[in-house]
PDB file of C-alpha atoms and ligand atoms in Angstrom:
ATOM      1  CA  UNK A  78      30.616   6.741 -34.960  1.00 89.00           C
ATOM      2  CA  UNK A  79      27.637   3.801 -34.972  1.00 94.00           C
ATOM      3  CA  UNK A  80      28.924   0.618 -36.969  1.00 97.00           C
ATOM      4  CA  UNK A  81      25.667  -0.472 -38.445  1.00 97.00           C
ATOM      5  CA  UNK A  82      22.840   1.898 -37.009  1.00 98.00           C
ATOM      6  CA  UNK A  83      21.834   5.282 -38.524  1.00 98.00           C
ATOM      7  CA  UNK A  84      21.581   8.319 -36.277  1.00 97.00           C
ATOM      8  CA  UNK A  85      17.666   8.102 -37.185  1.00 97.00           C
ATOM      9  CA  UNK A  86      17.586   4.208 -35.884  1.00 98.00           C
ATOM     10  CA  UNK A  87      19.517   5.178 -32.537  1.00 98.00           C
ATOM     11  CA  UNK A  88      17.042   7.925 -31.950  1.00 98.00           C
ATOM     12  CA  UNK A  89      13.969   5.639 -32.638  1.00 98.00           C
ATOM     13  CA  UNK A  90      15.094   3.041 -30.139  1.00 98.00           C
ATOM     14  CA  UNK A  91      15.462   5.951 -27.755  1.00 98.00           C
ATOM     15  CA  UNK A  92      11.795   7.309 -28.436  1.00 98.00           C
ATOM     16  CA  UNK A  93      10.136   4.282 -29.067  1.00 98.00           C
ATOM     17  CA  UNK A  94      11.930   1.472 -27.249  1.00 98.00           C
ATOM     18  CA  UNK A  95      12.625  -0.763 -30.039  1.00 98.00           C
ATOM     19  CA  UNK A  96      13.952  -1.111 -33.668  1.00 98.00           C
ATOM     20  CA  UNK A  97      12.928  -3.696 -36.129  1.00 97.00           C
ATOM     21  CA  UNK A  98      13.651  -5.334 -39.565  1.00 97.00           C
ATOM     22  CA  UNK A  99      17.385  -4.910 -39.165  1.00 98.00           C
ATOM     23  CA  UNK A 100      18.881  -7.388 -41.678  1.00 98.00           C
ATOM     24  CA  UNK A 101      21.203  -9.948 -39.889  1.00 98.00           C
ATOM     25  CA  UNK A 102      21.665 -12.483 -42.839  1.00 98.00           C
ATOM     26  CA  UNK A 103      19.895 -13.715 -45.969  1.00 98.00           C
ATOM     27  CA  UNK A 104      16.636 -15.723 -46.000  1.00 98.00           C
ATOM     28  CA  UNK A 105      18.663 -18.924 -47.295  1.00 98.00           C
ATOM     29  CA  UNK A 106      21.139 -18.596 -44.204  1.00 98.00           C
ATOM     30  CA  UNK A 107      18.064 -18.286 -41.808  1.00 98.00           C
ATOM     31  CA  UNK A 108      16.545 -21.521 -43.321  1.00 98.00           C
ATOM     32  CA  UNK A 109      19.912 -23.216 -42.671  1.00 98.00           C
ATOM     33  CA  UNK A 110      19.910 -22.188 -38.960  1.00 98.00           C
ATOM     34  CA  UNK A 111      16.271 -23.483 -38.680  1.00 98.00           C
ATOM     35  CA  UNK A 112      17.365 -26.664 -40.471  1.00 98.00           C
ATOM     36  CA  UNK A 113      19.951 -27.044 -37.645  1.00 98.00           C
ATOM     37  CA  UNK A 114      17.385 -26.223 -34.964  1.00 98.00           C
ATOM     38  CA  UNK A 115      15.108 -28.794 -36.289  1.00 97.00           C
ATOM     39  CA  UNK A 116      17.999 -31.482 -36.653  1.00 97.00           C
ATOM     40  CA  UNK A 117      18.866 -30.742 -32.881  1.00 97.00           C
ATOM     41  CA  UNK A 118      15.188 -30.989 -31.798  1.00 97.00           C
ATOM     42  CA  UNK A 119      14.921 -34.541 -33.604  1.00 97.00           C
ATOM     43  CA  UNK A 120      18.545 -35.744 -32.382  1.00 97.00           C
ATOM     44  CA  UNK A 121      18.662 -34.304 -28.783  1.00 96.00           C
ATOM     45  CA  UNK A 122      15.048 -33.591 -27.620  1.00 95.00           C
ATOM     46  CA  UNK A 123      16.199 -33.713 -23.993  1.00 94.00           C
ATOM     47  CA  UNK A 124      18.342 -30.667 -24.528  1.00 95.00           C
ATOM     48  CA  UNK A 125      15.978 -28.643 -26.655  1.00 94.00           C
ATOM     49  CA  UNK A 126      12.313 -28.462 -26.449  1.00 87.00           C
ATOM     50  CA  UNK A 127       9.384 -26.299 -25.520  1.00 79.00           C
ATOM     51  CA  UNK A 128       9.870 -26.675 -21.876  1.00 80.00           C
ATOM     52  CA  UNK A 129      13.613 -26.739 -22.348  1.00 88.00           C
ATOM     53  CA  UNK A 130      14.130 -23.498 -24.340  1.00 92.00           C
ATOM     54  CA  UNK A 131      16.552 -21.320 -22.013  1.00 95.00           C
ATOM     55  CA  UNK A 132      19.989 -21.079 -22.899  1.00 97.00           C
ATOM     56  CA  UNK A 133      20.343 -23.787 -25.456  1.00 97.00           C
ATOM     57  CA  UNK A 134      22.998 -21.431 -26.958  1.00 98.00           C
ATOM     58  CA  UNK A 135      25.308 -23.151 -24.383  1.00 98.00           C
ATOM     59  CA  UNK A 136      24.366 -26.741 -25.754  1.00 97.00           C
ATOM     60  CA  UNK A 137      24.395 -25.997 -29.379  1.00 98.00           C
ATOM     61  CA  UNK A 138      27.090 -24.143 -31.627  1.00 98.00           C
ATOM     62  CA  UNK A 139      24.887 -22.756 -34.169  1.00 98.00           C
ATOM     63  CA  UNK A 140      22.987 -21.080 -31.562  1.00 98.00           C
ATOM     64  CA  UNK A 141      26.368 -19.686 -30.104  1.00 98.00           C
ATOM     65  CA  UNK A 142      27.294 -18.669 -33.310  1.00 98.00           C
ATOM     66  CA  UNK A 143      24.281 -16.385 -33.455  1.00 98.00           C
ATOM     67  CA  UNK A 144      24.620 -15.123 -29.837  1.00 98.00           C
ATOM     68  CA  UNK A 145      28.111 -13.965 -31.196  1.00 98.00           C
ATOM     69  CA  UNK A 146      26.889 -13.028 -34.734  1.00 98.00           C
ATOM     70  CA  UNK A 147      28.877  -9.680 -35.953  1.00 98.00           C
ATOM     71  CA  UNK A 148      25.863  -7.844 -37.106  1.00 98.00           C
ATOM     72  CA  UNK A 149      23.960  -8.562 -33.656  1.00 98.00           C
ATOM     73  CA  UNK A 150      26.807  -7.731 -31.494  1.00 98.00           C
ATOM     74  CA  UNK A 151      27.785  -4.368 -33.741  1.00 98.00           C
ATOM     75  CA  UNK A 152      24.084  -3.256 -33.434  1.00 98.00           C
ATOM     76  CA  UNK A 153      24.130  -3.933 -29.481  1.00 98.00           C
ATOM     77  CA  UNK A 154      27.449  -1.754 -29.350  1.00 98.00           C
ATOM     78  CA  UNK A 155      25.833   0.810 -31.281  1.00 98.00           C
ATOM     79  CA  UNK A 156      23.066   0.999 -28.268  1.00 98.00           C
ATOM     80  CA  UNK A 157      25.153  -0.080 -25.150  1.00 98.00           C
ATOM     81  CA  UNK A 158      28.648   0.928 -26.153  1.00 98.00           C
ATOM     82  CA  UNK A 159      31.647  -1.292 -26.191  1.00 97.00           C
ATOM     83  CA  UNK A 160      31.446  -3.476 -22.945  1.00 98.00           C
ATOM     84  CA  UNK A 161      28.662  -5.893 -22.704  1.00 98.00           C
ATOM     85  CA  UNK A 162      27.849  -9.439 -21.787  1.00 98.00           C
ATOM     86  CA  UNK A 163      25.238 -12.282 -22.318  1.00 98.00           C
ATOM     87  CA  UNK A 164      22.928 -13.005 -19.372  1.00 97.00           C
ATOM     88  CA  UNK A 165      20.474 -15.938 -21.026  1.00 97.00           C
ATOM     89  CA  UNK A 166      19.090 -16.666 -24.234  1.00 97.00           C
ATOM     90  CA  UNK A 167      15.249 -18.090 -25.058  1.00 96.00           C
ATOM     91  CA  UNK A 168      13.822 -19.868 -28.107  1.00 97.00           C
ATOM     92  CA  UNK A 169      10.235 -18.476 -28.797  1.00 96.00           C
ATOM     93  CA  UNK A 170       8.624 -21.314 -30.771  1.00 96.00           C
ATOM     94  CA  UNK A 171       5.143 -21.198 -31.798  1.00 96.00           C
ATOM     95  CA  UNK A 172       3.919 -24.364 -33.817  1.00 96.00           C
ATOM     96  CA  UNK A 173       1.554 -24.056 -36.799  1.00 97.00           C
ATOM     97  CA  UNK A 174      -2.121 -23.433 -35.699  1.00 97.00           C
ATOM     98  CA  UNK A 175      -1.603 -23.427 -31.989  1.00 96.00           C
ATOM     99  CA  UNK A 176      -3.082 -21.379 -29.265  1.00 95.00           C
ATOM    100  CA  UNK A 177       0.048 -20.258 -27.262  1.00 95.00           C
ATOM    101  CA  UNK A 178       0.673 -16.471 -26.940  1.00 95.00           C
ATOM    102  CA  UNK A 179       2.552 -13.858 -25.023  1.00 95.00           C
ATOM    103  CA  UNK A 180       0.751 -11.261 -22.910  1.00 96.00           C
ATOM    104  CA  UNK A 181       1.590  -7.907 -22.485  1.00 97.00           C
ATOM    105  CA  UNK A 182       4.619  -7.406 -20.281  1.00 97.00           C
ATOM    106  CA  UNK A 183       7.833  -5.741 -19.611  1.00 97.00           C
ATOM    107  CA  UNK A 184      11.074  -7.924 -19.623  1.00 97.00           C
ATOM    108  CA  UNK A 185      12.921  -6.176 -16.767  1.00 96.00           C
ATOM    109  CA  UNK A 186       9.951  -7.007 -14.264  1.00 95.00           C
ATOM    110  CA  UNK A 187      11.314 -10.208 -12.790  1.00 93.00           C
ATOM    111  CA  UNK A 188      14.754 -10.091 -14.126  1.00 95.00           C
ATOM    112  CA  UNK A 189      16.351  -8.889 -10.683  1.00 96.00           C
ATOM    113  CA  UNK A 190      18.825  -6.325 -12.357  1.00 97.00           C
ATOM    114  CA  UNK A 191      19.951  -3.163 -10.423  1.00 97.00           C
ATOM    115  CA  UNK A 192      19.366  -1.223 -13.620  1.00 96.00           C
ATOM    116  CA  UNK A 193      17.077  -1.466 -16.530  1.00 97.00           C
ATOM    117  CA  UNK A 194      19.129  -0.307 -19.543  1.00 97.00           C
ATOM    118  CA  UNK A 195      19.694  -3.447 -21.107  1.00 98.00           C
ATOM    119  CA  UNK A 196      18.343  -4.788 -24.581  1.00 98.00           C
ATOM    120  CA  UNK A 197      16.957  -7.931 -26.304  1.00 98.00           C
ATOM    121  CA  UNK A 198      17.746  -8.874 -30.010  1.00 98.00           C
ATOM    122  CA  UNK A 199      15.178 -11.242 -31.354  1.00 98.00           C
ATOM    123  CA  UNK A 200      16.140 -13.062 -34.415  1.00 98.00           C
ATOM    124  CA  UNK A 201      13.527 -14.557 -37.025  1.00 98.00           C
ATOM    125  CA  UNK A 202      14.463 -17.996 -38.312  1.00 98.00           C
ATOM    126  CA  UNK A 203      11.044 -18.274 -39.940  1.00 98.00           C
ATOM    127  CA  UNK A 204       8.352 -15.633 -41.016  1.00 98.00           C
ATOM    128  CA  UNK A 205       7.238 -13.502 -37.910  1.00 98.00           C
ATOM    129  CA  UNK A 206       4.004 -11.671 -39.324  1.00 98.00           C
ATOM    130  CA  UNK A 207       0.495 -11.175 -38.219  1.00 98.00           C
ATOM    131  CA  UNK A 208      -0.653 -14.910 -39.132  1.00 98.00           C
ATOM    132  CA  UNK A 209       2.223 -16.541 -37.489  1.00 98.00           C
ATOM    133  CA  UNK A 210       1.978 -14.474 -34.179  1.00 98.00           C
ATOM    134  CA  UNK A 211       4.736 -11.549 -34.607  1.00 98.00           C
ATOM    135  CA  UNK A 212       5.670  -9.590 -31.590  1.00 98.00           C
ATOM    136  CA  UNK A 213       3.849  -6.149 -31.001  1.00 98.00           C
ATOM    137  CA  UNK A 214       5.188  -3.359 -29.125  1.00 98.00           C
ATOM    138  CA  UNK A 215       3.592  -0.117 -27.499  1.00 98.00           C
ATOM    139  CA  UNK A 216       5.817   2.676 -28.823  1.00 98.00           C
ATOM    140  CA  UNK A 217       7.379   4.874 -25.889  1.00 98.00           C
ATOM    141  CA  UNK A 218       6.093   2.460 -22.888  1.00 97.00           C
ATOM    142  CA  UNK A 219       9.520   2.254 -21.809  1.00 97.00           C
ATOM    143  CA  UNK A 220       9.473   5.736 -20.639  1.00 96.00           C
ATOM    144  CA  UNK A 221       6.975   4.725 -17.909  1.00 92.00           C
ATOM    145  CA  UNK A 222       9.362   2.095 -16.366  1.00 89.00           C
ATOM    146  CA  UNK A 223       7.880  -0.734 -14.476  1.00 94.00           C
ATOM    147  CA  UNK A 224       4.285  -0.773 -14.207  1.00 92.00           C
ATOM    148  CA  UNK A 225       2.314  -3.552 -12.140  1.00 92.00           C
ATOM    149  CA  UNK A 226       2.035  -6.965 -13.379  1.00 94.00           C
ATOM    150  CA  UNK A 227      -0.434  -9.755 -12.595  1.00 91.00           C
ATOM    151  CA  UNK A 228       0.710 -13.467 -12.837  1.00 90.00           C
ATOM    152  CA  UNK A 229      -1.879 -15.188 -14.343  1.00 91.00           C
ATOM    153  CA  UNK A 230      -0.042 -18.744 -15.081  1.00 90.00           C
ATOM    154  CA  UNK A 231      -2.379 -18.822 -18.135  1.00 89.00           C
ATOM    155  CA  UNK A 232      -2.227 -22.493 -19.942  1.00 89.00           C
ATOM    156  CA  UNK A 233      -1.432 -21.261 -23.251  1.00 91.00           C
ATOM    157  CA  UNK A 234       0.673 -17.993 -21.894  1.00 92.00           C
ATOM    158  CA  UNK A 235       4.456 -19.007 -22.732  1.00 88.00           C
ATOM    159  CA  UNK A 236       5.752 -16.604 -20.519  1.00 89.00           C
ATOM    160  CA  UNK A 237       7.148 -18.083 -17.234  1.00 87.00           C
ATOM    161  CA  UNK A 238       4.463 -16.515 -14.775  1.00 89.00           C
ATOM    162  CA  UNK A 239       1.993 -15.739 -17.570  1.00 89.00           C
ATOM    163  CA  UNK A 240       2.574 -11.958 -16.139  1.00 90.00           C
ATOM    164  CA  UNK A 241       0.089  -9.567 -17.890  1.00 94.00           C
ATOM    165  CA  UNK A 242       0.059  -5.743 -17.878  1.00 95.00           C
ATOM    166  CA  UNK A 243      -4.014  -4.821 -17.842  1.00 94.00           C
ATOM    167  CA  UNK A 244      -5.239  -1.928 -19.598  1.00 92.00           C
ATOM    168  CA  UNK A 245      -2.729  -1.598 -22.264  1.00 96.00           C
ATOM    169  CA  UNK A 246      -3.893   0.612 -25.379  1.00 95.00           C
ATOM    170  CA  UNK A 247      -3.762  -1.982 -28.153  1.00 96.00           C
ATOM    171  CA  UNK A 248      -4.665   0.477 -30.649  1.00 97.00           C
ATOM    172  CA  UNK A 249      -1.158   2.044 -30.211  1.00 97.00           C
ATOM    173  CA  UNK A 250       0.582  -1.291 -30.996  1.00 98.00           C
ATOM    174  CA  UNK A 251       3.028  -1.466 -33.771  1.00 98.00           C
ATOM    175  CA  UNK A 252       3.590  -4.943 -35.092  1.00 98.00           C
ATOM    176  CA  UNK A 253       7.051  -5.972 -35.721  1.00 98.00           C
ATOM    177  CA  UNK A 254       6.840  -7.887 -39.292  1.00 98.00           C
ATOM    178  CA  UNK A 255      10.442  -9.914 -39.498  1.00 98.00           C
ATOM    179  CA  UNK A 256      11.594 -11.932 -42.584  1.00 98.00           C
ATOM    180  CA  UNK A 257      13.733 -15.055 -41.701  1.00 98.00           C
ATOM    181  CA  UNK A 258      17.037 -13.544 -41.174  1.00 98.00           C
ATOM    182  CA  UNK A 259      16.134  -9.951 -39.778  1.00 98.00           C
ATOM    183  CA  UNK A 260      15.784  -9.074 -36.232  1.00 98.00           C
ATOM    184  CA  UNK A 261      14.142  -6.403 -34.077  1.00 98.00           C
ATOM    185  CA  UNK A 262      15.794  -5.230 -30.918  1.00 98.00           C
ATOM    186  CA  UNK A 263      13.743  -3.953 -27.712  1.00 98.00           C
ATOM    187  CA  UNK A 264      14.524  -2.175 -24.796  1.00 98.00           C
ATOM    188  CA  UNK A 265      13.922  -4.051 -21.234  1.00 98.00           C
ATOM    189  CA  UNK A 266      11.210  -1.963 -20.216  1.00 98.00           C
ATOM    190  CA  UNK A 267       8.775  -1.594 -23.236  1.00 98.00           C
ATOM    191  CA  UNK A 268       5.666  -3.228 -23.136  1.00 98.00           C
ATOM    192  CA  UNK A 269       5.151  -6.009 -25.757  1.00 98.00           C
ATOM    193  CA  UNK A 270       3.451  -9.443 -26.425  1.00 97.00           C
ATOM    194  CA  UNK A 271       2.059 -11.613 -29.470  1.00 97.00           C
ATOM    195  CA  UNK A 272      -0.554 -13.405 -30.589  1.00 97.00           C
ATOM    196  CA  UNK A 273      -0.989 -17.171 -31.587  1.00 97.00           C
ATOM    197  CA  UNK A 274      -0.064 -18.561 -34.676  1.00 97.00           C
ATOM    198  CA  UNK A 275      -2.768 -18.916 -36.776  1.00 97.00           C
ATOM    199  CA  UNK A 276      -0.696 -19.984 -39.844  1.00 98.00           C
ATOM    200  CA  UNK A 277       0.542 -23.351 -41.464  1.00 98.00           C
ATOM    201  CA  UNK A 278       4.139 -22.286 -40.781  1.00 97.00           C
ATOM    202  CA  UNK A 279       6.186 -22.603 -37.589  1.00 97.00           C
ATOM    203  CA  UNK A 280       7.014 -19.174 -35.990  1.00 97.00           C
ATOM    204  CA  UNK A 281      10.650 -19.424 -34.406  1.00 97.00           C
ATOM    205  CA  UNK A 282      12.438 -16.455 -32.626  1.00 98.00           C
ATOM    206  CA  UNK A 283      15.748 -16.540 -30.879  1.00 98.00           C
ATOM    207  CA  UNK A 284      15.796 -14.107 -28.413  1.00 98.00           C
ATOM    208  CA  UNK A 285      19.344 -13.193 -27.006  1.00 98.00           C
ATOM    209  CA  UNK A 286      17.820 -12.079 -23.301  1.00 97.00           C
ATOM    210  CA  UNK A 287      19.597  -9.774 -22.788  1.00 97.00           C
ATOM    211  CA  UNK A 288      22.952  -8.131 -23.534  1.00 98.00           C
ATOM    212  CA  UNK A 289      24.002  -6.213 -20.528  1.00 98.00           C
ATOM    213  CA  UNK A 290      26.706  -3.356 -19.974  1.00 98.00           C
ATOM    214  CA  UNK A 291      29.056  -4.175 -17.314  1.00 96.00           C
ATOM    215  CA  UNK A 292      27.378  -1.915 -14.666  1.00 96.00           C
ATOM    216  CA  UNK A 293      24.109  -3.909 -14.812  1.00 97.00           C
ATOM    217  CA  UNK A 294      24.351  -6.224 -11.770  1.00 97.00           C
ATOM    218  CA  UNK A 295      22.186  -9.253 -10.499  1.00 97.00           C
ATOM    219  CA  UNK A 296      20.281  -8.656  -7.163  1.00 96.00           C
ATOM    220  CA  UNK A 297      18.274 -11.637  -6.546  1.00 95.00           C
ATOM    221  CA  UNK A 298      20.630 -14.356  -7.837  1.00 96.00           C
ATOM    222  CA  UNK A 299      24.039 -15.440  -8.664  1.00 96.00           C
ATOM    223  CA  UNK A 300      26.255 -12.906 -11.075  1.00 97.00           C
ATOM    224  CA  UNK A 301      26.496 -15.119 -14.032  1.00 96.00           C
ATOM    225  CA  UNK A 302      27.476 -13.801 -17.486  1.00 96.00           C
ATOM    226  CA  UNK A 303      28.916 -14.755 -20.584  1.00 97.00           C
ATOM    227  CA  UNK A 304      31.521 -12.354 -21.748  1.00 96.00           C
ATOM    228  CA  UNK A 305      30.689 -10.889 -25.078  1.00 97.00           C
ATOM    229  CA  UNK A 306      32.382  -7.790 -26.164  1.00 97.00           C
ATOM    230  CA  UNK A 307      35.080  -5.382 -24.727  1.00 97.00           C
ATOM    231  CA  UNK A 308      36.277  -5.116 -21.270  1.00 96.00           C
ATOM    232  CA  UNK A 309      35.488  -8.340 -19.069  1.00 92.00           C
ATOM    233  CA  UNK A 310      33.476  -7.483 -15.467  1.00 95.00           C
ATOM    234  CA  UNK A 311      35.836  -7.644 -12.625  1.00 93.00           C
ATOM    235  CA  UNK A 312      33.845  -8.174  -9.549  1.00 94.00           C
ATOM    236  CA  UNK A 313      34.920 -10.878  -7.278  1.00 94.00           C
ATOM    237  CA  UNK A 314      31.378 -12.606  -7.087  1.00 94.00           C
ATOM    238  CA  UNK A 315      31.249 -12.919 -11.276  1.00 95.00           C
ATOM    239  CA  UNK A 316      30.840 -16.283 -12.651  1.00 95.00           C
ATOM    240  CA  UNK A 317      31.934 -16.611 -16.153  1.00 95.00           C
ATOM    241  CA  UNK A 318      29.573 -18.782 -18.526  1.00 96.00           C
ATOM    242  CA  UNK A 319      31.692 -20.425 -21.042  1.00 96.00           C
ATOM    243  CA  UNK A 320      31.231 -20.855 -24.799  1.00 97.00           C
ATOM    244  CA  UNK A 321      30.538 -24.241 -26.270  1.00 98.00           C
ATOM    245  CA  UNK A 322      33.670 -25.919 -27.992  1.00 98.00           C
ATOM    246  CA  UNK A 323      31.484 -28.406 -29.751  1.00 98.00           C
ATOM    247  CA  UNK A 324      27.771 -29.346 -29.353  1.00 98.00           C
ATOM    248  CA  UNK A 325      27.004 -30.658 -26.024  1.00 97.00           C
ATOM    249  CA  UNK A 326      30.268 -29.713 -24.436  1.00 97.00           C
ATOM    250  CA  UNK A 327      30.031 -31.079 -21.110  1.00 97.00           C
ATOM    251  CA  UNK A 328      31.539 -27.839 -19.621  1.00 97.00           C
ATOM    252  CA  UNK A 329      29.012 -25.746 -21.208  1.00 95.00           C
ATOM    253  CA  UNK A 330      26.438 -27.870 -20.312  1.00 96.00           C
ATOM    254  CA  UNK A 331      27.183 -27.679 -16.899  1.00 97.00           C
ATOM    255  CA  UNK A 332      27.265 -24.280 -17.257  1.00 97.00           C
ATOM    256  CA  UNK A 333      23.899 -24.365 -18.710  1.00 97.00           C
ATOM    257  CA  UNK A 334      22.429 -26.291 -16.141  1.00 96.00           C
ATOM    258  CA  UNK A 335      23.920 -23.992 -13.420  1.00 96.00           C
ATOM    259  CA  UNK A 336      22.776 -20.549 -15.344  1.00 96.00           C
ATOM    260  CA  UNK A 337      19.295 -22.312 -15.996  1.00 93.00           C
ATOM    261  CA  UNK A 338      18.718 -22.736 -12.715  1.00 94.00           C
ATOM    262  CA  UNK A 339      19.669 -19.193 -11.609  1.00 95.00           C
ATOM    263  CA  UNK A 340      17.609 -17.871 -14.198  1.00 92.00           C
ATOM    264  CA  UNK A 341      14.501 -19.751 -13.176  1.00 92.00           C
ATOM    265  CA  UNK A 342      14.962 -19.185  -9.452  1.00 92.00           C
ATOM    266  CA  UNK A 343      15.254 -15.293 -10.374  1.00 94.00           C
ATOM    267  CA  UNK A 344      12.326 -15.379 -12.792  1.00 91.00           C
ATOM    268  CA  UNK A 345       9.993 -17.115 -10.335  1.00 91.00           C
ATOM    269  CA  UNK A 346      11.196 -15.528  -7.047  1.00 91.00           C
ATOM    270  CA  UNK A 347       8.375 -14.814  -5.004  1.00 87.00           C
ATOM    271  CA  UNK A 348       5.938 -16.128  -7.512  1.00 87.00           C
ATOM    272  CA  UNK A 349       2.883 -18.587  -5.957  1.00 84.00           C
ATOM    273  CA  UNK A 350       3.913 -21.403  -8.612  1.00 85.00           C
ATOM    274  CA  UNK A 351       6.965 -22.479 -10.572  1.00 84.00           C
ATOM    275  CA  UNK A 352       6.442 -23.866 -14.133  1.00 80.00           C
ATOM    276  CA  UNK A 353       9.163 -26.054 -16.027  1.00 79.00           C
ATOM    277  CA  UNK A 354      10.264 -23.299 -18.403  1.00 77.00           C
TER     278      UNK A 354
HETATM  279  O1  AKG B 293       8.337 -14.503 -29.152  1.00 86.62           O
HETATM  280  C1  AKG B 293       7.461 -13.895 -28.580  1.00 86.62           C
HETATM  281  O2  AKG B 293       6.224 -13.888 -29.026  1.00 86.62           O
HETATM  282  C2  AKG B 293       7.383 -13.118 -27.425  1.00 86.62           C
HETATM  283  C3  AKG B 293       9.093 -12.814 -27.013  1.00 86.62           C
HETATM  284  C4  AKG B 293       9.497 -12.013 -25.907  1.00 86.62           C
HETATM  285  O3  AKG B 293       8.635 -11.461 -25.234  1.00 86.62           O
HETATM  286  C5  AKG B 293      10.659 -11.331 -26.046  1.00 86.62           C
HETATM  287  O4  AKG B 293      11.557 -11.813 -26.407  1.00 86.62           O
HETATM  288  O5  AKG B 293      11.050 -10.355 -24.628  1.00 86.62           O
END
């Protein structure tokens, strides 16, 4: 019996590779989270900025709280079953009237996992729509598994390698319009991307990238995971990532440094260049 999703939503995820407009919290609550983010950016810029956007949930309790939000975890459980852990998180921020974009890509391409069964909830803390540069998805594209990507390292492309799938039929795209406090969930093989923010509003999305079942294992780097729900992983080489007990907790800061270095080594494995994010 699913905890939150309807049978129809679960079928939609299987068929299209994503579901959207899931209410996680009210717009007012999302605004409070965004205020906390603004305060963290103002008070601790060295720990959270455009190029230090990975795994900030290991530095700041309000982001750790989101990574453990019961609605998010219940939705993940409806799709993955009872046992899963979190690999990493990424803050995708597009400032007002900027040219940053995300090219068409499939998340799993450079993640180095042995199985592509994992998923990413993307929580909107501000409006995400056609003006602010919401995510767009190609329905059903997860069924073709990983296709060829070209690394562009484009200046305004906010993906690590600026990796791009060419020849996407954009007329098929579905645009995921989210109010603050809503989320989408996408499969790691669905083709997706996003356009620049042409509005006067900041677009902030927090991607929990990704929740994975215990049989998903890392094949390029170290097996570092935050246990989140259900049975823990038992392999001898497993390294637990710990939750922050307070903001900038030195123990989880050290875990963040190690996890982010591992993450970067994996994502840039075999790449011609390496960027700071
Ligand atoms: O935030 C965006 O525009 C893109 C995010 C993305 O590609 C992802 O969460 O996988």
